[in-house]
mmCIF file of C-alpha atoms in Angstrom:
data_model
loop_
_atom_site.group_PDB
_atom_site.id
_atom_site.type_symbol
_atom_site.label_atom_id
_atom_site.label_comp_id
_atom_site.label_asym_id
_atom_site.label_seq_id
_atom_site.Cartn_x
_atom_site.Cartn_y
_atom_site.Cartn_z
ATOM 1 C CA SER A 1 7.584 -7.094 8.117
ATOM 2 C CA ASP A 2 9.059 -3.680 7.493
ATOM 3 C CA LEU A 3 8.210 -2.523 4.000
ATOM 4 C CA SER A 4 9.519 0.955 3.328
ATOM 5 C CA ASN A 5 11.646 2.845 0.824
ATOM 6 C CA THR A 6 14.642 2.354 3.087
ATOM 7 C CA SER A 7 14.147 -1.377 3.615
ATOM 8 C CA ILE A 8 13.699 -1.943 -0.125
ATOM 9 C CA ALA A 9 16.779 0.146 -0.933
ATOM 10 C CA LYS A 10 18.834 -1.924 1.525
ATOM 11 C CA ILE A 11 17.920 -5.093 -0.373
ATOM 12 C CA PHE A 12 19.399 -3.573 -3.517
ATOM 13 C CA ASN A 13 22.286 -1.983 -1.608
ATOM 14 C CA MET A 14 21.252 1.460 -2.862
ATOM 15 C CA ASP A 15 20.465 4.827 -1.383
ATOM 16 C CA SER A 16 16.696 5.103 -0.879
ATOM 17 C CA CYS A 17 16.450 8.514 -2.585
ATOM 18 C CA TYR A 18 18.343 7.269 -5.625
ATOM 19 C CA LEU A 19 16.260 4.096 -5.885
ATOM 20 C CA ASN A 20 13.061 6.103 -5.591
ATOM 21 C CA ARG A 21 14.181 8.426 -8.424
ATOM 22 C CA VAL A 22 14.985 5.439 -10.651
ATOM 23 C CA VAL A 23 11.672 3.728 -9.928
ATOM 24 C CA LYS A 24 9.691 6.927 -10.444
ATOM 25 C CA SER A 25 11.452 7.701 -13.721
ATOM 26 C CA GLU A 26 10.606 4.214 -15.029
ATOM 27 C CA THR A 27 7.052 3.833 -13.678
ATOM 28 C CA ASN A 28 5.853 7.397 -13.013
ATOM 29 C CA ILE A 29 4.980 6.493 -9.417
ATOM 30 C CA SER A 30 7.124 6.422 -6.300
ATOM 31 C CA ILE A 31 8.091 3.362 -4.291
ATOM 32 C CA HIS A 32 5.736 4.555 -1.546
ATOM 33 C CA GLN A 33 2.840 4.642 -4.020
ATOM 34 C CA HIS A 34 3.716 1.101 -5.167
ATOM 35 C CA ILE A 35 3.684 -0.045 -1.540
ATOM 36 C CA ILE A 36 0.302 1.603 -0.844
ATOM 37 C CA LYS A 37 -1.216 0.069 -3.991
ATOM 38 C CA ARG A 38 0.089 -3.375 -3.070
ATOM 39 C CA ARG A 39 -1.262 -3.081 0.486
ATOM 40 C CA LEU A 40 -4.565 -1.819 -0.859
ATOM 41 C CA ASN A 41 -4.915 -4.720 -3.314
ATOM 42 C CA ASN A 42 -4.303 -7.196 -0.487
ATOM 43 C CA ALA A 43 -6.767 -5.391 1.770
ATOM 44 C CA ILE A 44 -9.486 -5.381 -0.900
ATOM 45 C CA LYS A 45 -9.032 -9.132 -1.398
ATOM 46 C CA LEU A 46 -9.549 -9.607 2.338
ATOM 47 C CA LEU A 47 -12.631 -7.370 2.303
ATOM 48 C CA LEU A 48 -14.153 -9.482 -0.448
ATOM 49 C CA THR A 49 -13.206 -12.910 0.886
ATOM 50 C CA THR A 50 -13.369 -12.634 4.688
ATOM 51 C CA SER A 51 -15.629 -11.236 7.361
ATOM 52 C CA LYS A 52 -12.748 -9.550 9.205
ATOM 53 C CA SER A 53 -13.319 -6.011 10.408
ATOM 54 C CA VAL A 54 -11.940 -3.067 8.474
ATOM 55 C CA GLU A 55 -9.677 -2.280 11.449
ATOM 56 C CA GLN A 56 -8.315 -5.836 11.466
ATOM 57 C CA ILE A 57 -7.707 -5.817 7.706
ATOM 58 C CA ALA A 58 -6.007 -2.425 7.914
ATOM 59 C CA CYS A 59 -3.672 -3.728 10.616
ATOM 60 C CA GLU A 60 -2.908 -6.977 8.771
ATOM 61 C CA THR A 61 -2.067 -5.219 5.510
ATOM 62 C CA GLY A 62 0.265 -2.588 6.952
ATOM 63 C CA PHE A 63 -1.899 0.513 7.186
ATOM 64 C CA TYR A 64 -1.519 2.631 10.321
ATOM 65 C CA ASN A 65 -5.201 2.252 11.200
ATOM 66 C CA ALA A 66 -8.661 1.936 9.652
ATOM 67 C CA SER A 67 -8.813 5.672 8.893
ATOM 68 C CA HIS A 68 -5.540 5.541 6.957
ATOM 69 C CA PHE A 69 -6.771 2.481 5.045
ATOM 70 C CA SER A 70 -10.124 4.081 4.305
ATOM 71 C CA ALA A 71 -8.557 7.319 3.084
ATOM 72 C CA ALA A 72 -6.111 5.468 0.816
ATOM 73 C CA CYS A 73 -8.896 3.268 -0.524
ATOM 74 C CA LYS A 74 -11.137 6.230 -1.340
ATOM 75 C CA LYS A 75 -8.276 8.233 -2.854
ATOM 76 C CA ILE A 76 -7.002 5.466 -5.134
ATOM 77 C CA THR A 77 -10.181 3.561 -6.033
ATOM 78 C CA GLY A 78 -12.908 6.104 -5.343
ATOM 79 C CA ILE A 79 -14.715 3.486 -3.249
ATOM 80 C CA SER A 80 -14.774 3.125 0.525
ATOM 81 C CA PRO A 81 -13.881 -0.196 2.171
ATOM 82 C CA SER A 82 -17.470 -0.665 3.337
ATOM 83 C CA ASP A 83 -18.724 -0.220 -0.243
ATOM 84 C CA TYR A 84 -16.444 -3.074 -1.374
ATOM 85 C CA ARG A 85 -18.260 -5.301 1.074
ATOM 86 C CA LYS A 86 -21.694 -4.443 -0.354
#
């Protein structure tokens, strides 16, 4: 399903920029960063519990592709997806 700043703001009947400012002021991270962290947590669970390919996991968890997933994983956790598997 569509998970974006705009789709979340629509649920709360708010402007996406305003909602993002409120969230960031309360949590110190943007809605987009929350979304990426949530997707990454789900992807890591799949890496540890399934034998699905990195490309398949990236697709299932909402990343654009395996490269996007890998870059986000390395940036946030410091560990590549393949290292989680080891």
